[in-house]
Coordinates of C-alpha atoms in Angstrom, one line a residue:
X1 CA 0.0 0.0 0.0
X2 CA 1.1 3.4 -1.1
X3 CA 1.3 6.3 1.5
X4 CA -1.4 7.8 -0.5
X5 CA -3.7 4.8 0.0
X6 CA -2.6 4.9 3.7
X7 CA -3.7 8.8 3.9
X8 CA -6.6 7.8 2.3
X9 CA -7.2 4.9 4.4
X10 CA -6.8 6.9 7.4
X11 CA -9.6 9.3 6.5
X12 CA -12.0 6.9 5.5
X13 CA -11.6 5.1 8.7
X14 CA -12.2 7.7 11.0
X15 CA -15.3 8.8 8.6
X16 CA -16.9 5.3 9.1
X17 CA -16.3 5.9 12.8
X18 CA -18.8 8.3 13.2
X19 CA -21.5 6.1 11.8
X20 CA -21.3 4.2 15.0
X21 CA -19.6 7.4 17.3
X22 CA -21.6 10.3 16.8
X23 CA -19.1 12.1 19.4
X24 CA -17.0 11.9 16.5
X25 CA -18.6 14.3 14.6
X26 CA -17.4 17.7 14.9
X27 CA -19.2 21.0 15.1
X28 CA -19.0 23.2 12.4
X29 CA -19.5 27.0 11.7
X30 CA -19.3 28.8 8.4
X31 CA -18.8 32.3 7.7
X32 CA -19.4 33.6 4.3
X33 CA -17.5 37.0 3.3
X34 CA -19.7 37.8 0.2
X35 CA -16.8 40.2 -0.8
X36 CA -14.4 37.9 -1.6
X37 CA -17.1 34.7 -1.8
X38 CA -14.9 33.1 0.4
X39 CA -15.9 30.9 3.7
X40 CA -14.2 30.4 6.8
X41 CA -15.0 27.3 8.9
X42 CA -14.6 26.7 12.7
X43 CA -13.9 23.1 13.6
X44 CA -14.2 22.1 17.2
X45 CA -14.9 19.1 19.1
X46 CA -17.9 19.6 21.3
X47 CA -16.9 17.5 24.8
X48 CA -12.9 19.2 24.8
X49 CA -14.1 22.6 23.5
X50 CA -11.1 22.3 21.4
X51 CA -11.3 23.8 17.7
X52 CA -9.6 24.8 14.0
X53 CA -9.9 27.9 12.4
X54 CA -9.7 27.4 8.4
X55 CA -9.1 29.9 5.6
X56 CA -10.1 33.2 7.5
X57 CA -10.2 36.7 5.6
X58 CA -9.1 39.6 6.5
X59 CA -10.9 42.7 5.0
X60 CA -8.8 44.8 2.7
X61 CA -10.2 47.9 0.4
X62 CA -8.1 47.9 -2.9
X63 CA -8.9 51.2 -3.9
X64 CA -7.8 52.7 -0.2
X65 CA -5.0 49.7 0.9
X66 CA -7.1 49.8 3.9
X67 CA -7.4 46.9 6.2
X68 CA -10.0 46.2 8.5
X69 CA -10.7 42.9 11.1
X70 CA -14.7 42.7 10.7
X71 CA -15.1 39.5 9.3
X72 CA -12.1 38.6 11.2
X73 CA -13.7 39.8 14.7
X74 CA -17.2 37.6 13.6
X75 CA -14.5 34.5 14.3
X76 CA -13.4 35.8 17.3
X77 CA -16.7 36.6 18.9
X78 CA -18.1 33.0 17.9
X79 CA -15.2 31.2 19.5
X80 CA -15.6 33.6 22.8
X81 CA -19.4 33.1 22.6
X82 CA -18.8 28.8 22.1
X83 CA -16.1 29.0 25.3
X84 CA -13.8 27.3 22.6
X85 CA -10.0 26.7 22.7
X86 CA -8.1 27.3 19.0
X87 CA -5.4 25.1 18.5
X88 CA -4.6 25.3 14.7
X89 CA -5.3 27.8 12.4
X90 CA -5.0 26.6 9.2
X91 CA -4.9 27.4 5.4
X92 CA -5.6 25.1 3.1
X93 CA -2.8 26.8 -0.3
X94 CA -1.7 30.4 -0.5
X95 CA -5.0 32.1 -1.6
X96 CA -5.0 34.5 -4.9
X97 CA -8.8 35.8 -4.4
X98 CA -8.3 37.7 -0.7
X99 CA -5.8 38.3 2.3
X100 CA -5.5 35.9 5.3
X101 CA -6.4 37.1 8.9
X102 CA -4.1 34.4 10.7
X103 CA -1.9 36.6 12.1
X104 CA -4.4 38.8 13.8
X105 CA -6.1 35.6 14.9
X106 CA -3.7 34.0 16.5
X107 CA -2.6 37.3 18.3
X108 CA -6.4 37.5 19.4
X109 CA -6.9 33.5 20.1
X110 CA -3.7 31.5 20.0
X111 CA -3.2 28.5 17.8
X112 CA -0.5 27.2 15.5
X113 CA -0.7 28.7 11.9
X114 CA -0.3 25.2 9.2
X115 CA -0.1 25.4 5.5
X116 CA 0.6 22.5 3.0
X117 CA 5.1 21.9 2.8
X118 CA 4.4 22.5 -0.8
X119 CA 4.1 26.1 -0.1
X120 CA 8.0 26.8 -0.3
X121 CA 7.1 25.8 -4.2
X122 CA 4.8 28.6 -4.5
X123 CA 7.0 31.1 -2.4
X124 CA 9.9 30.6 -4.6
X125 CA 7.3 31.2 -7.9
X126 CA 5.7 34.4 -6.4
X127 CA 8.7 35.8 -4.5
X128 CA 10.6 36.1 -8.6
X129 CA 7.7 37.7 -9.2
X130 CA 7.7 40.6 -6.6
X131 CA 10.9 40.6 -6.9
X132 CA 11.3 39.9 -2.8
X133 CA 14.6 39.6 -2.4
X134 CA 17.0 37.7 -0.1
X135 CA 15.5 39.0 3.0
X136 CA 11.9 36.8 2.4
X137 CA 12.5 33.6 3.2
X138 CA 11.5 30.8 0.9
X139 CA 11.1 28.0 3.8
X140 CA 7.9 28.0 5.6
X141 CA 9.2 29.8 8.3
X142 CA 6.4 31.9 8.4
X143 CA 4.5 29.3 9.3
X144 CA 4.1 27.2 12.6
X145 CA 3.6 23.9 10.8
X146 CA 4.3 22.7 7.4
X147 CA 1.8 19.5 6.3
X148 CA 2.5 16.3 4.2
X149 CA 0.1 14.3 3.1
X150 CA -1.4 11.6 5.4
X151 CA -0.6 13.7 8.6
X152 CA -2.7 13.9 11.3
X153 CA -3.6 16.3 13.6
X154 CA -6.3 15.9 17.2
X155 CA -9.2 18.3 18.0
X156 CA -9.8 16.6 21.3
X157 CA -11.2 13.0 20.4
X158 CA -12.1 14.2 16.6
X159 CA -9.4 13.1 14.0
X160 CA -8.1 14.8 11.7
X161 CA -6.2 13.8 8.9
X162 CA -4.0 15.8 5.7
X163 CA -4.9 15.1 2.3
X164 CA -2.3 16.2 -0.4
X165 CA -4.8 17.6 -3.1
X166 CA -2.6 19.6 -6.0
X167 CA -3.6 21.0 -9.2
X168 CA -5.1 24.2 -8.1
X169 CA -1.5 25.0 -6.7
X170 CA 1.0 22.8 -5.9
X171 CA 0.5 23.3 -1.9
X172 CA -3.3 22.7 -1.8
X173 CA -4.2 20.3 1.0
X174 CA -7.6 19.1 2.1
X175 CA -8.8 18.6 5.5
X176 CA -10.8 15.7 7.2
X177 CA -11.6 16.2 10.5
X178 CA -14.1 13.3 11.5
X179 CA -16.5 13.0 9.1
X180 CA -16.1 16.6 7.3
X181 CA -14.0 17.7 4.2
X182 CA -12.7 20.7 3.7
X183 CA -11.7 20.8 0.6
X184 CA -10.0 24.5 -0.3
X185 CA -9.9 25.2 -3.5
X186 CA -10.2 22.3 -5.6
X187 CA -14.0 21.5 -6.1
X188 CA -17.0 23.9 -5.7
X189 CA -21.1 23.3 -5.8
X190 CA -22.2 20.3 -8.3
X191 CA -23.8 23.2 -10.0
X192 CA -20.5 25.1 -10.2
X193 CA -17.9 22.8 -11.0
X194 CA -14.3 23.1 -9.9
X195 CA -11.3 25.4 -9.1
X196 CA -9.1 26.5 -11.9
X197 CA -6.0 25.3 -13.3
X198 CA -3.7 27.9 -14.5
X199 CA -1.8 29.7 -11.9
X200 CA 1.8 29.1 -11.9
X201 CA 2.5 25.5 -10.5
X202 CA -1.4 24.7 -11.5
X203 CA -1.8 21.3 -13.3
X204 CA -5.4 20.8 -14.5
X205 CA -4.1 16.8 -15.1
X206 CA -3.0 17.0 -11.6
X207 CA -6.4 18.7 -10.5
X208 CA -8.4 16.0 -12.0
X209 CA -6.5 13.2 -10.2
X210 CA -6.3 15.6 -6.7
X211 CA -10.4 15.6 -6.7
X212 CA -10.6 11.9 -8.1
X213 CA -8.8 11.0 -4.7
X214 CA -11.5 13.2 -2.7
X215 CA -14.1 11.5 -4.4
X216 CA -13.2 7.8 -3.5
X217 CA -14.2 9.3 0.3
X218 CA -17.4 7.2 1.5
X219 CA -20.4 9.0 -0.2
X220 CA -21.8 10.3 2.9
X221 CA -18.7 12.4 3.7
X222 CA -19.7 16.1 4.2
X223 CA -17.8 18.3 1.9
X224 CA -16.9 21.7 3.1
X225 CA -16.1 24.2 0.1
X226 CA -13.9 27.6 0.3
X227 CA -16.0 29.4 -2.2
X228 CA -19.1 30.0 -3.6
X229 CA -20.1 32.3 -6.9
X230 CA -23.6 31.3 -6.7
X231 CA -24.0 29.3 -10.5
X232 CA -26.9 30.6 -13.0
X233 CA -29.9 29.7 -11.7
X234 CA -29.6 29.0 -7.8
X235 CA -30.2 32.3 -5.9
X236 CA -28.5 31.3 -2.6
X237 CA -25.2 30.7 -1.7
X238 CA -24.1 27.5 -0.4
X239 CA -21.0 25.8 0.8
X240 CA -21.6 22.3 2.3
X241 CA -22.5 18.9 0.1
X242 CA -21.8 15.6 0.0
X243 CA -19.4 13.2 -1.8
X244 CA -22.3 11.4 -3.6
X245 CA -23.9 14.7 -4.7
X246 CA -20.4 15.9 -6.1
X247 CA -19.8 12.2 -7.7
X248 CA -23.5 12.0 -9.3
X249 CA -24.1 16.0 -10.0
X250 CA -20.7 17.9 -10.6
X251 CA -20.9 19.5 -14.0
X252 CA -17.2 19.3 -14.3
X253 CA -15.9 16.0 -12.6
X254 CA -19.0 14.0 -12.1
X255 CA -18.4 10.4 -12.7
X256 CA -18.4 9.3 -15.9
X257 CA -16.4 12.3 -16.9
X258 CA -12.4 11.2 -18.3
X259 CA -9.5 12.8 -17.4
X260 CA -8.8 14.4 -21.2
X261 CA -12.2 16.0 -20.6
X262 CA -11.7 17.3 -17.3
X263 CA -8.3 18.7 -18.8
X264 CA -9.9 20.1 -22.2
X265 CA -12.8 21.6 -20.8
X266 CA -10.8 22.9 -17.7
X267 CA -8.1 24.5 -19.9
X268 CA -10.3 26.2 -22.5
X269 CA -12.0 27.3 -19.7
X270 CA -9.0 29.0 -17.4
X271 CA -8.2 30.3 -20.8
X272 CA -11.0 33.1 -20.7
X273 CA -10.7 33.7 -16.8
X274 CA -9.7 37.2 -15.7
X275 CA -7.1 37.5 -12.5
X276 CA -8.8 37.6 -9.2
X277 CA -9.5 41.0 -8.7
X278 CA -6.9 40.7 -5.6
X279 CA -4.6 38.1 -6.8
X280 CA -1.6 40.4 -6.3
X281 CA -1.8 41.9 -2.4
X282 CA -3.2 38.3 -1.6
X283 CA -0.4 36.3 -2.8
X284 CA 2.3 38.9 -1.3
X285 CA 0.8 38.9 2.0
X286 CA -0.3 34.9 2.3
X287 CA 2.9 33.4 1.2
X288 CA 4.0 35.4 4.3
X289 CA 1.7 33.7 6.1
X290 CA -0.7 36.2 6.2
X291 CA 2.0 39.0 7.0
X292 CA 2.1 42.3 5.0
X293 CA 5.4 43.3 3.5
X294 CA 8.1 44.8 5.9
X295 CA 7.3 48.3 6.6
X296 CA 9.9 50.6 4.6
X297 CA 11.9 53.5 6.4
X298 CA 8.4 55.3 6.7
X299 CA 7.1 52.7 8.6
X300 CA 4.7 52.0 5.9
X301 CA 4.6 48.4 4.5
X302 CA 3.4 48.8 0.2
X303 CA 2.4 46.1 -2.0
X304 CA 3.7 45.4 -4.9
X305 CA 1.9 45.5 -8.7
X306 CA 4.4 44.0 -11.3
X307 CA 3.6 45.4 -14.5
X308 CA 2.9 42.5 -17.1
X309 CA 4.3 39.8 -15.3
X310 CA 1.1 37.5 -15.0

């Protein structure tokens, strides 16, 4: 059996567990920012108290540079209100589509800050294209914990285990605490389809495979998604499905659907995709772990815009 299979192994295992252990099942709080479509989730095992924070947002104005903590201080407020106790914060890849509030979260509730190893990858990729010099470092140091796939990690008596899901980027990981995916950036809403393909590192092959593995997860496996745009029809937003839904329904990877499909349609596709409107200050700050840029003599940090370099 290949570590892959044993990852996979692990997850399914502890998914099945909660058929027969509903104490196994973690609680779970979503928290939409319509500005950047963008959910966080709070994880947290209801007898410990103890809990995850995954993919927060901080608010940023592009048009001002301004920052602001409000959908950062909703997170705070429900962990005070649920008595909770944050132990990781994690990220699930180095988001193009808005900035990450782990630093101010873990200044405001503790935790250590994870991120797929893969991330040095798209680090060195992103720091040749600000230009960042030898004073960034291309590590992971920024981050408390660096993940590999088939890792685990303990919200009290709630599993968790690390799925190595690229394709999207080369550090995207997925998430599987009890019976509960949370899948990043790799799949969205069966009406929706999936993530794209064509940032640097991004491997719409590798994509394909990535979601393939997620999808061999027992059909009843809750699948938590980072983003939702809401497709043409449904007038809702929505974040939370199933493995069978996504298997029977997705209009881009259902099953059925071959891998030179998925790759043509994806790549004709990413091929008339604008940028994210905040690709650039969110891939500066969150390969930094969510830090902004060293503040310059003026005590001002500034973000970079490379002139057509992407």
């Amino acid at each position: 059996m290949t570590e892959t299979d044993q990852a996979l192994h692990a997850a399914t295992a502890q998914i099945k567990a909660v058929r027969s252990d509903k104490s196994l099942r973690p609680t779970i709080a979503g928290f939409f920012d319509e500005a950047t479509n963008t959910v966080t989730y709070v994880v947290h095992d209801a007898a410990s108290r103890e809990a995850a924070i995954i993919d927060s947002v901080l608010d940023y104005d592009a048009a001002s540079g301004r920052t602001g903590h409000a959908s950062a201080d909703r997170i705070v407020e429900y962990v005070g209100d649920s008595a909770l106790s944050v132990k990781w914060i994690i990220e699930t890849h180095a988001h193009a589509d808005h900035l990450s509030a782990a630093p101010y979260l873990q200044e405001r509730l503790g935790g250590k800050l994870g991120i797929g190893r893969e991330i040095t990858r798209v680090q060195d990729e992103f720091g040749k294209v600000f230009n960042a010099g030898t004073d960034f470092q291309r590590d992971g140091s920024q981050f408390d914990r660096l993940f590999d796939d088939g890792d685990t990690l303990e919200l009290g008596a709630i599993r968790g285990t690390v799925l190595h899901v690229p394709g999207h980027t080369p550090a995207d990981m997925a998430f599987v605490f009890g019976d509960a995916s949370f899948v990043g950036d790799t799949i969205f809403m069966p009406d929706y389809g999936t993530a794209r393909a064509d940032f640097p590192g991004g491997d719409a092959a590798q994509l394909f495979r990535s979601i393939r593995r997620l999808l061999s997860l027992p059909g009843d496996t809750r699948v938590f998604l980072c983003h939702d745009y809401k497709a043409p029809g449904r007038d809702e937003f929505a974040w939370e499905t199933t493995v069978e839904l996504q298997r029977t329904g997705n209009v881009h990877v259902r099953d059925g659907v071959t891998e030179e499909e998925f790759v043509a349609m994806r790549t004709d596709r990413d091929s008339k995709l604008g940028m994210p409107k905040l690709i650039l200050p969110s891939i500066q700050v969150n390969i930094r772990g969510g830090h902004l840029p060293e503040p310059e003599g003026n005590g001002v940090s500034y973000i970079k815009i490379p002139v057509n370099a992407l």
